[in-house]
Short mmCIF file of C-alpha atoms and ligand atoms in Angstrom, two decimals:
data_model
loop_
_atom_site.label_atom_id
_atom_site.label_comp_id
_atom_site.label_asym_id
_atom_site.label_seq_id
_atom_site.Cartn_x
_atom_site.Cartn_y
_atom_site.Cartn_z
CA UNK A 1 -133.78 12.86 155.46
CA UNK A 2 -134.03 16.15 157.47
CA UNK A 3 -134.67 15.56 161.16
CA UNK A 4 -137.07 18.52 161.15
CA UNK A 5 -140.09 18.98 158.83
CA UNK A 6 -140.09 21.45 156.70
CA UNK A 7 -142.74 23.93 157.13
CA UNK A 8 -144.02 23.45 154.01
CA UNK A 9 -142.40 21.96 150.46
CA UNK A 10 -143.58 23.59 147.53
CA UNK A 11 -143.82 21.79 144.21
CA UNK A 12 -143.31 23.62 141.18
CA UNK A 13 -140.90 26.23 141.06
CA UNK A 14 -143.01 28.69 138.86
CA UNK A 15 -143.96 32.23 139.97
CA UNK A 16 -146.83 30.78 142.32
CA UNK A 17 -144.31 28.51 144.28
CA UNK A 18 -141.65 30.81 144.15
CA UNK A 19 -144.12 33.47 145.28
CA UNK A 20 -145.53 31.07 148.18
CA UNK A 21 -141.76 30.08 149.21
CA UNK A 22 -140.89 34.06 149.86
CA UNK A 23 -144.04 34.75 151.32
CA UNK A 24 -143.84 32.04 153.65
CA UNK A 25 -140.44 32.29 154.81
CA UNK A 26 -140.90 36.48 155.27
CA UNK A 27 -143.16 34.98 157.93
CA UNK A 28 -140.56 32.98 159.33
CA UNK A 29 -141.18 29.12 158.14
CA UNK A 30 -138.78 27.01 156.81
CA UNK A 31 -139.79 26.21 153.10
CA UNK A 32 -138.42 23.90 149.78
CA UNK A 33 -139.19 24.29 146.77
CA UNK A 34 -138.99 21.46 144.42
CA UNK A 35 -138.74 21.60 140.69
CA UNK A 36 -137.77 18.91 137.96
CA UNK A 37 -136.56 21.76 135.91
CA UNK A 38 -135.21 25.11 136.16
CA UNK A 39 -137.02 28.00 138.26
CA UNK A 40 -139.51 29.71 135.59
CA UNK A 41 -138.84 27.08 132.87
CA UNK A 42 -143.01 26.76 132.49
CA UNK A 43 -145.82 29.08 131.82
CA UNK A 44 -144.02 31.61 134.16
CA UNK A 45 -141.57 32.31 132.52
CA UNK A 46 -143.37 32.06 128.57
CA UNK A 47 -146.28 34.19 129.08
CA UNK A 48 -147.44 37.42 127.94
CA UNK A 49 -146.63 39.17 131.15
CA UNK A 50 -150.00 41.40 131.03
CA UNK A 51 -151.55 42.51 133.95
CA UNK A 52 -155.02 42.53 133.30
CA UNK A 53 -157.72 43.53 135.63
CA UNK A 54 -160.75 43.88 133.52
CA UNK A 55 -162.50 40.90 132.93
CA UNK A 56 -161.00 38.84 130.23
CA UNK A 57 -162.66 38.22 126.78
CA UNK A 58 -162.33 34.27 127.19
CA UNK A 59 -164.77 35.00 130.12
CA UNK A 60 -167.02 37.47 128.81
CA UNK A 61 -167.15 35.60 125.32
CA UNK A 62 -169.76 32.95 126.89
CA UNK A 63 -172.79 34.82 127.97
CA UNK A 64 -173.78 36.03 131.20
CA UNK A 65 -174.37 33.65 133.61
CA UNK A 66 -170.22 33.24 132.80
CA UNK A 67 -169.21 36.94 133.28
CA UNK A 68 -171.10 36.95 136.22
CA UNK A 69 -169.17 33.68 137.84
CA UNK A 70 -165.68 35.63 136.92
CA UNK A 71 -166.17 39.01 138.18
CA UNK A 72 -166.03 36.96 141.50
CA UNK A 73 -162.39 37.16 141.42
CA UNK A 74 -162.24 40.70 141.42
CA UNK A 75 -161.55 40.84 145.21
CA UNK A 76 -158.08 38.97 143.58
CA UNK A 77 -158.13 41.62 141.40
CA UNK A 78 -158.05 44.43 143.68
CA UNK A 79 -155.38 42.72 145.78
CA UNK A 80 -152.93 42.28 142.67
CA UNK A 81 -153.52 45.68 141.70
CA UNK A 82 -151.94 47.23 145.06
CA UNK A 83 -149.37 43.78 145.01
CA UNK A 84 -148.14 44.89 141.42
CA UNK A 85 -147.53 48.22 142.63
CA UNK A 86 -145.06 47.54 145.43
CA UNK A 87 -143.69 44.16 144.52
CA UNK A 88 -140.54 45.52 143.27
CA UNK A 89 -139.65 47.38 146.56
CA UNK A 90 -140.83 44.65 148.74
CA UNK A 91 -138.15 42.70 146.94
CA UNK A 92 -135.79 44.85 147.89
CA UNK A 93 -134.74 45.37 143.75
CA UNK A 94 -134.98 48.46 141.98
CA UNK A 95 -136.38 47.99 138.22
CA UNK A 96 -138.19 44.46 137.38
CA UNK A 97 -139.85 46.17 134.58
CA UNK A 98 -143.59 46.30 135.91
CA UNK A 99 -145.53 49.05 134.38
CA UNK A 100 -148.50 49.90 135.18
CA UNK A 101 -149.85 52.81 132.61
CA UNK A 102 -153.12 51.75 131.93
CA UNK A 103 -155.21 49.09 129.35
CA UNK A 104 -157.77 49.63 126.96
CA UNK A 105 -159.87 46.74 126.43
CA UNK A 106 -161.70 47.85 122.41
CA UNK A 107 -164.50 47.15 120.52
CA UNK A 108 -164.85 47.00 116.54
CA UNK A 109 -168.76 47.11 117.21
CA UNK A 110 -172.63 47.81 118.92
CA UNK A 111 -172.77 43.89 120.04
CA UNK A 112 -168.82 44.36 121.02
CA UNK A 113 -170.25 47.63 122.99
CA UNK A 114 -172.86 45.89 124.83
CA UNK A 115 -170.04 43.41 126.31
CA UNK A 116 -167.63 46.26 127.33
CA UNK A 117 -170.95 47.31 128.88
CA UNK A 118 -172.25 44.50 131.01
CA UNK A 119 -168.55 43.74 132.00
CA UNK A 120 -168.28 47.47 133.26
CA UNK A 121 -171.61 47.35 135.16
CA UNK A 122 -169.69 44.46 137.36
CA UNK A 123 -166.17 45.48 137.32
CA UNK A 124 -167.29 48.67 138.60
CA UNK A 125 -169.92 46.66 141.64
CA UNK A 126 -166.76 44.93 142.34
CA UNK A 127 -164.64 48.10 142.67
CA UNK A 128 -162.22 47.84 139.93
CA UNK A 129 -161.64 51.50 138.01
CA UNK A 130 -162.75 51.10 134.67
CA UNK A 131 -164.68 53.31 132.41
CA UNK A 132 -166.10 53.30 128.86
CA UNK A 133 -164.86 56.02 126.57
CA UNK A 134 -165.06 56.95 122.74
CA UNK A 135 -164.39 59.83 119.95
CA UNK A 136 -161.72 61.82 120.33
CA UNK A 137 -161.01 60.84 123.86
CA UNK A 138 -160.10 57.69 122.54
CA UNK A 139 -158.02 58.70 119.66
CA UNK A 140 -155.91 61.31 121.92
CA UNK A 141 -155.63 58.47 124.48
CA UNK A 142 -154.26 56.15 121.83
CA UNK A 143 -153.88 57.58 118.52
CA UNK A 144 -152.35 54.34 117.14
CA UNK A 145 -155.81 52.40 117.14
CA UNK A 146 -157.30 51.74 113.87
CA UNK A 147 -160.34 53.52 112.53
CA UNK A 148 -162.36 50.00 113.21
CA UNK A 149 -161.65 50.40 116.59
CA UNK A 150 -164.80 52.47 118.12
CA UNK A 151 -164.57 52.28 121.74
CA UNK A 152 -163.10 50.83 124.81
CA UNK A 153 -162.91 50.58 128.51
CA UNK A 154 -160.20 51.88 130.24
CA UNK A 155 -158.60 50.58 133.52
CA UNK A 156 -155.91 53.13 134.60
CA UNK A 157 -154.09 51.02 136.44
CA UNK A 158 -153.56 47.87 133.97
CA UNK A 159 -150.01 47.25 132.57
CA UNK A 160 -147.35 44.36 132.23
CA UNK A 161 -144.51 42.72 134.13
CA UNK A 162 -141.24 40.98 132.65
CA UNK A 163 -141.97 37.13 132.79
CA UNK A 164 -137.78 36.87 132.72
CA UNK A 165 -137.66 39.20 135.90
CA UNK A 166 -139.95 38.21 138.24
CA UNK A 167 -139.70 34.79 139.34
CA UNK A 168 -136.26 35.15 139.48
CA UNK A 169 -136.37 38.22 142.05
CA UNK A 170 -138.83 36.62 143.74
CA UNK A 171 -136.47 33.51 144.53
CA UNK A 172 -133.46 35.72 145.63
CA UNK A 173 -135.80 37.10 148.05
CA UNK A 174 -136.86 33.52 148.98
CA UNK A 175 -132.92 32.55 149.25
CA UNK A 176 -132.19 35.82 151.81
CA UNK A 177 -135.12 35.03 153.37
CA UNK A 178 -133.77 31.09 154.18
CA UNK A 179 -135.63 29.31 151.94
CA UNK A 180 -134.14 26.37 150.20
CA UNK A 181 -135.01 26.00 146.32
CA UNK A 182 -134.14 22.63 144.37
CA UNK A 183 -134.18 22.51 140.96
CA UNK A 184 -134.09 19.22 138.94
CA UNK A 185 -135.60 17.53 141.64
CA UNK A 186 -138.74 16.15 140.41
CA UNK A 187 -141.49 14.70 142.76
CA UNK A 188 -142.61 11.40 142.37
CA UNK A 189 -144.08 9.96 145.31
CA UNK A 190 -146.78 12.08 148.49
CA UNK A 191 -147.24 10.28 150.91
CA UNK A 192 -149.02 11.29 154.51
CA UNK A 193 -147.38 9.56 157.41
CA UNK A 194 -147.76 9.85 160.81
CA UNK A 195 -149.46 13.68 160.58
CA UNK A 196 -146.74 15.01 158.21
CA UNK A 197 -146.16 14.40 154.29
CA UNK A 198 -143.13 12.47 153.13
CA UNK A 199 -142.17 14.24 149.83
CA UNK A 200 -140.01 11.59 147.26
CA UNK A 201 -138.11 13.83 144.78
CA UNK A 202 -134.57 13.19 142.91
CA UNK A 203 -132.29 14.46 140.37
CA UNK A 204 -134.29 12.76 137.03
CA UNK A 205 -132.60 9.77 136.47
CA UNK A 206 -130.67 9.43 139.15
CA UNK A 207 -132.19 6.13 140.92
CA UNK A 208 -131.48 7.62 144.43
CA UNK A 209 -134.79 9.23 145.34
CA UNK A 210 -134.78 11.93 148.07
CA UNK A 211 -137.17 11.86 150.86
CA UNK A 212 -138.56 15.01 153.20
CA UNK A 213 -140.93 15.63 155.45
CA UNK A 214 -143.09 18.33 155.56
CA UNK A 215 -146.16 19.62 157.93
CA UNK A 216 -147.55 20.92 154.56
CA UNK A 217 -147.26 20.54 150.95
CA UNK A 218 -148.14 23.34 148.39
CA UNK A 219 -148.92 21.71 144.82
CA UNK A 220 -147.66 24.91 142.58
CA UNK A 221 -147.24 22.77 139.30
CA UNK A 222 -149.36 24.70 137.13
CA UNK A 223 -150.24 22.80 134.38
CA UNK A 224 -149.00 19.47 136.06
CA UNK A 225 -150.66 19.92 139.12
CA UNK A 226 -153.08 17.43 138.35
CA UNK A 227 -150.89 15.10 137.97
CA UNK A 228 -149.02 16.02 141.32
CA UNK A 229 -152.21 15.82 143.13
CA UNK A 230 -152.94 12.22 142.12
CA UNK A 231 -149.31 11.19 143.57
CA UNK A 232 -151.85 12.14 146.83
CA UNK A 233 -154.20 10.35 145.49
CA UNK A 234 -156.58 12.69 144.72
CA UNK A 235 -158.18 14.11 141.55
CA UNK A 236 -157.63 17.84 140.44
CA UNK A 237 -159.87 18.98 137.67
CA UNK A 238 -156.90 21.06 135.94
CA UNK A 239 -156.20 20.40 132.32
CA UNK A 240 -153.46 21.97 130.26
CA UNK A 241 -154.12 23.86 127.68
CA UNK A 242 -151.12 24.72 124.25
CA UNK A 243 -150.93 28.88 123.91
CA UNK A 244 -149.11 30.78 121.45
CA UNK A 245 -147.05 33.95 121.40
CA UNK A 246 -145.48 36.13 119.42
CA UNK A 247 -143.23 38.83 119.30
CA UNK A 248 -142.04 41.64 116.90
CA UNK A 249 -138.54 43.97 116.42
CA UNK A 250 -138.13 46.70 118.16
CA UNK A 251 -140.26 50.14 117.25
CA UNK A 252 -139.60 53.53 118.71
CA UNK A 253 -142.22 53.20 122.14
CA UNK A 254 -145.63 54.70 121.10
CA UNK A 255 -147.54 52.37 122.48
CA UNK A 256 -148.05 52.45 126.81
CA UNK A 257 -150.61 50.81 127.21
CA UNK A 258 -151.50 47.63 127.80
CA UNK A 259 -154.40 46.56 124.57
CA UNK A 260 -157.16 43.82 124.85
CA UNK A 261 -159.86 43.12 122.68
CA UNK A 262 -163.38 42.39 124.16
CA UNK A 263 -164.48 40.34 120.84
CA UNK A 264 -161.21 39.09 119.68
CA UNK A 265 -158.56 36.72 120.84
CA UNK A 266 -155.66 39.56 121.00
CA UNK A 267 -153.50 40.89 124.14
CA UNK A 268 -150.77 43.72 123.22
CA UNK A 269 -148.39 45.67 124.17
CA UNK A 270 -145.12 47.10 123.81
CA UNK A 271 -141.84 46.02 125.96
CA UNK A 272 -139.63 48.57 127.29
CA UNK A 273 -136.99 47.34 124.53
CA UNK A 274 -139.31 47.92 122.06
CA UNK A 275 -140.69 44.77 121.31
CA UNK A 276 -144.25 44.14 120.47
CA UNK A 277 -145.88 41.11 122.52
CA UNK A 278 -148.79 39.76 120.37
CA UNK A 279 -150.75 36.98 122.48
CA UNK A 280 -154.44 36.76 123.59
CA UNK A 281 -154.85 32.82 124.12
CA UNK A 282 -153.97 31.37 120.94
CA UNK A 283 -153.55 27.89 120.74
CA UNK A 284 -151.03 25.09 120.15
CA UNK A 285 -150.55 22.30 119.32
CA UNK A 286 -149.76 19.20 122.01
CA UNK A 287 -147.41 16.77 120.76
CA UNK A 288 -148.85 13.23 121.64
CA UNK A 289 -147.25 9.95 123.31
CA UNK A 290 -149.32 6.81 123.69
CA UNK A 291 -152.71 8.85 122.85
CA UNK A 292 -152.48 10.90 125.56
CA UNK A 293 -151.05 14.81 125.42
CA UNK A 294 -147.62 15.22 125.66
CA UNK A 295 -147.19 18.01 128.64
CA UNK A 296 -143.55 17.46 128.79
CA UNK A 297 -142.15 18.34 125.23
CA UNK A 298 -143.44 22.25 124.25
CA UNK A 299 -146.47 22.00 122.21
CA UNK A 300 -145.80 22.56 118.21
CA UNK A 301 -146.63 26.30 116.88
CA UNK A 302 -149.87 26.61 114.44
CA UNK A 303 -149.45 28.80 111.91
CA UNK A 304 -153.43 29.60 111.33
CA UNK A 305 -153.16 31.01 115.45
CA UNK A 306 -150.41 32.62 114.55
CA UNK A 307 -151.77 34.42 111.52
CA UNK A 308 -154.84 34.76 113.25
CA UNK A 309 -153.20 36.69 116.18
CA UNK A 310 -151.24 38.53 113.44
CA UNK A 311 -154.68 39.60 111.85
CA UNK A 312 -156.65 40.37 114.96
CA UNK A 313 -153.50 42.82 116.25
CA UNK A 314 -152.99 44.73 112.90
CA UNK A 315 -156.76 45.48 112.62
CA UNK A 316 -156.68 47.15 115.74
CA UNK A 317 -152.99 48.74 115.73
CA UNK A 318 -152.34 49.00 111.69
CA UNK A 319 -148.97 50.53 112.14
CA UNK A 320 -148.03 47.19 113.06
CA UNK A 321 -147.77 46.24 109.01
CA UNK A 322 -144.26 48.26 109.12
CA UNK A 323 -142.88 45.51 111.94
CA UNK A 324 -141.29 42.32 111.24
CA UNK A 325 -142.04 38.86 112.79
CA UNK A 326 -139.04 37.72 115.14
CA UNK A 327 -140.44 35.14 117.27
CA UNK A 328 -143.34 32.97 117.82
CA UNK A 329 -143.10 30.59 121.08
CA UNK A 330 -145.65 28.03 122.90
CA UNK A 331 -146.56 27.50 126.37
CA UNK A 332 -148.72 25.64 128.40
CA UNK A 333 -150.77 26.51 131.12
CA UNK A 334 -153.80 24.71 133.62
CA UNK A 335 -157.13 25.67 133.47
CA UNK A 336 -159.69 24.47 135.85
CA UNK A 337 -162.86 23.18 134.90
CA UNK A 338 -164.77 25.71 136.20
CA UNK A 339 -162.59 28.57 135.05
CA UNK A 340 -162.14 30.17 139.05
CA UNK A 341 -159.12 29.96 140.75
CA UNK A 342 -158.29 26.54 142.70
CA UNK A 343 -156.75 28.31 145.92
CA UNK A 344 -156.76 26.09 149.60
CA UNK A 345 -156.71 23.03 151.56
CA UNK A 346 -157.74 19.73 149.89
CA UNK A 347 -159.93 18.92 152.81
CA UNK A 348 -159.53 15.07 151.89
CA UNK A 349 -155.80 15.74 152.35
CA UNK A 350 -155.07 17.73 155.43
CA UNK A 351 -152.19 20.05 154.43
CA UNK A 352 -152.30 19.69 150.82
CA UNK A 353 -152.57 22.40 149.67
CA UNK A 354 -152.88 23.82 146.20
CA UNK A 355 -152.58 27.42 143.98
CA UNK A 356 -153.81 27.27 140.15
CA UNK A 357 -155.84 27.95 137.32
CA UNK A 358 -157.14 31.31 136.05
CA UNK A 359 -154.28 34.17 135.24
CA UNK A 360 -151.91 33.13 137.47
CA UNK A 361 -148.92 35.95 136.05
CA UNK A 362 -151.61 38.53 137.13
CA UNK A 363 -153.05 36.68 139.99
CA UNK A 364 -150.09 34.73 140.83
CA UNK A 365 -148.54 36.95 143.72
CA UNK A 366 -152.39 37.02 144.97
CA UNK A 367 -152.37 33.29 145.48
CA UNK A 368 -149.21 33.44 147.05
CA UNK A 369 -149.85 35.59 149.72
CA UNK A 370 -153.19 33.82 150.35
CA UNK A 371 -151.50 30.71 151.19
CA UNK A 372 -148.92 32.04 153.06
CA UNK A 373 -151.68 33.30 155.04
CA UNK A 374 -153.84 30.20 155.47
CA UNK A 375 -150.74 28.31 156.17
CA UNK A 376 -149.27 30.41 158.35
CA UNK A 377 -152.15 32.05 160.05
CA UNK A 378 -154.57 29.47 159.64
CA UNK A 379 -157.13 32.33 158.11
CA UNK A 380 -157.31 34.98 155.48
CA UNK A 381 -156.90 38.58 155.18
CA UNK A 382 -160.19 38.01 152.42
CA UNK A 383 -162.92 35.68 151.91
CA UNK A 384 -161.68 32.88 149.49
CA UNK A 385 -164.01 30.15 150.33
CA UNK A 386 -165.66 30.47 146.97
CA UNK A 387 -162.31 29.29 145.44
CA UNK A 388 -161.84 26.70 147.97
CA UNK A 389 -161.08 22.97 146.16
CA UNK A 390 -163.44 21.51 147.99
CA UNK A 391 -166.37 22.55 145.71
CA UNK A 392 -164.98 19.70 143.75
CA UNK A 393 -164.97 17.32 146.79
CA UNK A 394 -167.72 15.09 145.20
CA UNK A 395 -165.27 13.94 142.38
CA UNK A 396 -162.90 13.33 145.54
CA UNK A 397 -165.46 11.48 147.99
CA UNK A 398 -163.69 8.68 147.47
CA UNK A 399 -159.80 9.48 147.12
CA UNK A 400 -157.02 10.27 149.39
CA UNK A 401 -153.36 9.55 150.55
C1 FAD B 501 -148.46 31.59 126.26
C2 FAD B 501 -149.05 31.99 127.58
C3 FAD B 501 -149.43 33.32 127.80
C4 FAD B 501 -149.96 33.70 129.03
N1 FAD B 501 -150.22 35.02 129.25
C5 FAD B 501 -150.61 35.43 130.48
C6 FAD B 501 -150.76 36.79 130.76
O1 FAD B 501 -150.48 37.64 129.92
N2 FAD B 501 -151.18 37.17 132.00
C7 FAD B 501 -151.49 36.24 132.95
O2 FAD B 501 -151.91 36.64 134.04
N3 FAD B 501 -151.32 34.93 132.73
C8 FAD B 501 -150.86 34.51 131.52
N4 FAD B 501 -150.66 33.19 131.28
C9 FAD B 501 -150.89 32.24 132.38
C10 FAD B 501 -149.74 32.27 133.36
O3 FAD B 501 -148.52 32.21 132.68
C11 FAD B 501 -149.84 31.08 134.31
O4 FAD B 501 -151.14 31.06 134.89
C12 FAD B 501 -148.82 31.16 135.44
O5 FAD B 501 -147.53 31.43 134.94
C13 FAD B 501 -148.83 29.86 136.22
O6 FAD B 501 -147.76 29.91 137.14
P1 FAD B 501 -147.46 28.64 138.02
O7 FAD B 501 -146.30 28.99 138.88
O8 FAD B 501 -148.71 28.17 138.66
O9 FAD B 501 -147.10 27.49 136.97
P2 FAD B 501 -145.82 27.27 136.04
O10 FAD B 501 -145.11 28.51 135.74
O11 FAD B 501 -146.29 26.43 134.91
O12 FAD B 501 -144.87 26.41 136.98
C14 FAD B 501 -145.17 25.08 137.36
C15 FAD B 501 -143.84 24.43 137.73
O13 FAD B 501 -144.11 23.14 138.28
C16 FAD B 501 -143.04 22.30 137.91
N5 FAD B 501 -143.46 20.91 138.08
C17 FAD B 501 -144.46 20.25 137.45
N6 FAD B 501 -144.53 18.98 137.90
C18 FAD B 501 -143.56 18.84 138.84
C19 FAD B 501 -143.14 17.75 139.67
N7 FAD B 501 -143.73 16.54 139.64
N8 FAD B 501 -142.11 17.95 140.52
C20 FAD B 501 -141.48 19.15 140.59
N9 FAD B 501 -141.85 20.21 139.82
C21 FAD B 501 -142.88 20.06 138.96
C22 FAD B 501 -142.76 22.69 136.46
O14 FAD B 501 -141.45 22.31 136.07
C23 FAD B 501 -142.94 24.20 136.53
O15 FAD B 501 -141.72 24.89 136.74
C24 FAD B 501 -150.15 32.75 130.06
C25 FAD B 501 -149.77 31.42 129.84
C26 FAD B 501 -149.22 31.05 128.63
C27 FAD B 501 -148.78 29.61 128.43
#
């Protein structure tokens, strides 16, 4: 046992905790992070990568009450945008492979329109660039698109980041900066006592549990944090949710920007290799152990979302018919029930604090700084209250460490 607390102890070493940790410790507080597994082992390190700003099509898909609720992340939005663009100096690297050339978001037709539409109307109220455009500006912009593609909104400064790179620059910053990272230390036991939080971690297996003490605790497990919140004894309303992903060989670049689909499941783009990345939130399959989901083995492949995907991406970019599959992978990742962001204090829990749900590649650096703020300064740079976990306090009334 350390004689000091730790500033903080972050669980989950995925780009969110690894993000918090260097954040934190730029400001000067001594942080852990914790992981059972390997840094980036989890969504973080198995997702698409894109960095999209326009509203998604899983949000704009169900009506407008719902479009409405998620163009209140935009002020995220607008932070990631500027984040993206100087993450890779403030790292102190020189290439992590972050592009930012642009996305098109398309639409095949007049009801696909109207949602490119409505989305614009708020995206542009909540000050994110994006504009409709058709014809032959479309086809000069991208002249790979299909002929059933008929329009599209274009954010110029939409693009993609390496999921390999990232996380992995982040914690060398973290390291210079003093942090200490642990990986196959898994947490098993939060506990407050006496004003600070005894953290119970150890190698798996290993029958000689750990024990630190921290003022705070950041619960960073993605998918898991759920479950990391009830070893506080609270509930999280996070629940993980099987994606799919695939990937091409390598073409000759012609495509740089990043594609979404504003009626169809689809996300593409093309890696600096060559590569295509075909995802959009196609799903997997959980493997199962005593009737519940399985979180901890990867989730088995389904080959309708994968032909699905397949379909969906060659409709809009048919010079993918000359490209062979190479890959298809799963991943997991936590989505709250509400679909915003769970970002703050548990105010059952004083110091628990906690950093998931929503598009956490894109918005992942955006948490990070956000908590390094609240923890740190005690206040924001921006208004989060609206993503605050206490607007699921009444599920919580009754809970606590
Ligand atoms: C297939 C797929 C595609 C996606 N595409 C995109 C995209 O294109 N753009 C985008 O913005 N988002 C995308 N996402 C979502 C994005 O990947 C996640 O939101 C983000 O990576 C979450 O990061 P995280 O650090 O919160 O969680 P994770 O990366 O899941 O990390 C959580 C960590 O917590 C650790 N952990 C769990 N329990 C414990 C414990 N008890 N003790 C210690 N450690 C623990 C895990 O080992 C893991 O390393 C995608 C997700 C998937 C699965």
């Amino acid at each position: 046992m350390t004689d000091q607390p730790w500033d903080a102890a972050i669980i989950g070493g995925g780009l969110v905790g690894v993000a918090t940790a260097f954040y934190l410790s730029q400001r000067g507080a001594r942080v852990l992070v914790l992981d059972r597994q390997e840094l980036n082992r989890a969504a973080s390190g198995q997702n698409a990568g894109s960095l999209h700003f326009q509203i998604e099509q899983r949000l704009v898909s169900h009506g407008e009450a719902m479009t409405r609720q998620a163009a209140t992340i935009l002020p995220l939005i607008r932070d990631a945008i500027t984040r993206w663009g100087g993450i890779t100096e403030a790292l102190g690297e020189t290439d992590l492979d972050v592009v930012q050339h642009g996305g098109l978001m398309v639409a095949e037709n007049a009801e696909q329109i109207a949602l490119l539409e409505s989305k614009l109307a708020l995206e542009g109220e909540g000050g994110l660039p994006t504009r409709i455009i058709d014809g032959d500006e479309l086809r000069s912009m991208a002249p790979y698109l299909g002929p059933k593609v008929i329009a599209a909104t274009h954010c110029p400064v939409e693009g993609h980041g390496n999921p390999r790179l990232i996380t992995a620059a982040l914690a060398r910053a973290a390291l210079r900066a003093r942090a200490e990272i642990r990986t196959w230390s898994p947490v098993t036991g939060l506990r407050r006592d006496g004003g600070v939080w005894r953290i119970e971690s150890g190698p798996a297996g290993d029958g000689g549990a750990r024990i630190d003490r921290a003022r705070t605790v950041v619960n960073a497990a993605g998918a898991w944090s759920r479950e990391v919140a009830a070893l506080a004894g609270l509930h999280l309303p996070v629940f993980p949710v099987a994606l799919s992903m695939n990937a091409t060989d390598a073409a000759v670049p012609f495509i740089p920007l990043l594609i979404q689909h504003v009626g169809r499941r689809l996300s593409l783009k093309q890696m600096r290799e060559g590569n295509l990345l075909i995802g959009g939130g196609w799903s997997a399959r959980f493997e199962r152990a005593e009737g519940a989901f399985d979180t901890l083995r990867p989730p088995a492949p389904r080959l309708e979302s994968i032909r699905g995907n397949l379909a969906a991406a060659l409709t809009v970019v048919p010079a993918l018919a000359q490209r062979t599959l190479l890959r298809s992978w799963t991943g997991i990742v936590g989505v709250t029930a509400d679909q915003l962001p769970l970002l703050g204090e548990m105010p059952e829990a004083p110091g628990f604090f906690v950093a998931t749900g929503g598009s956490a590649f894109t918005l992942g650096l955006t948490y990070a700084a956000l908590l390094a703020e609240m923890i740190d300064a005690g206040r924001t740079s921006m208004d989060v209250s609206i993503y605050a976990p206490d607007r699921f306090g009444h599920i919580n009334m009754f809970m606590g460490a």
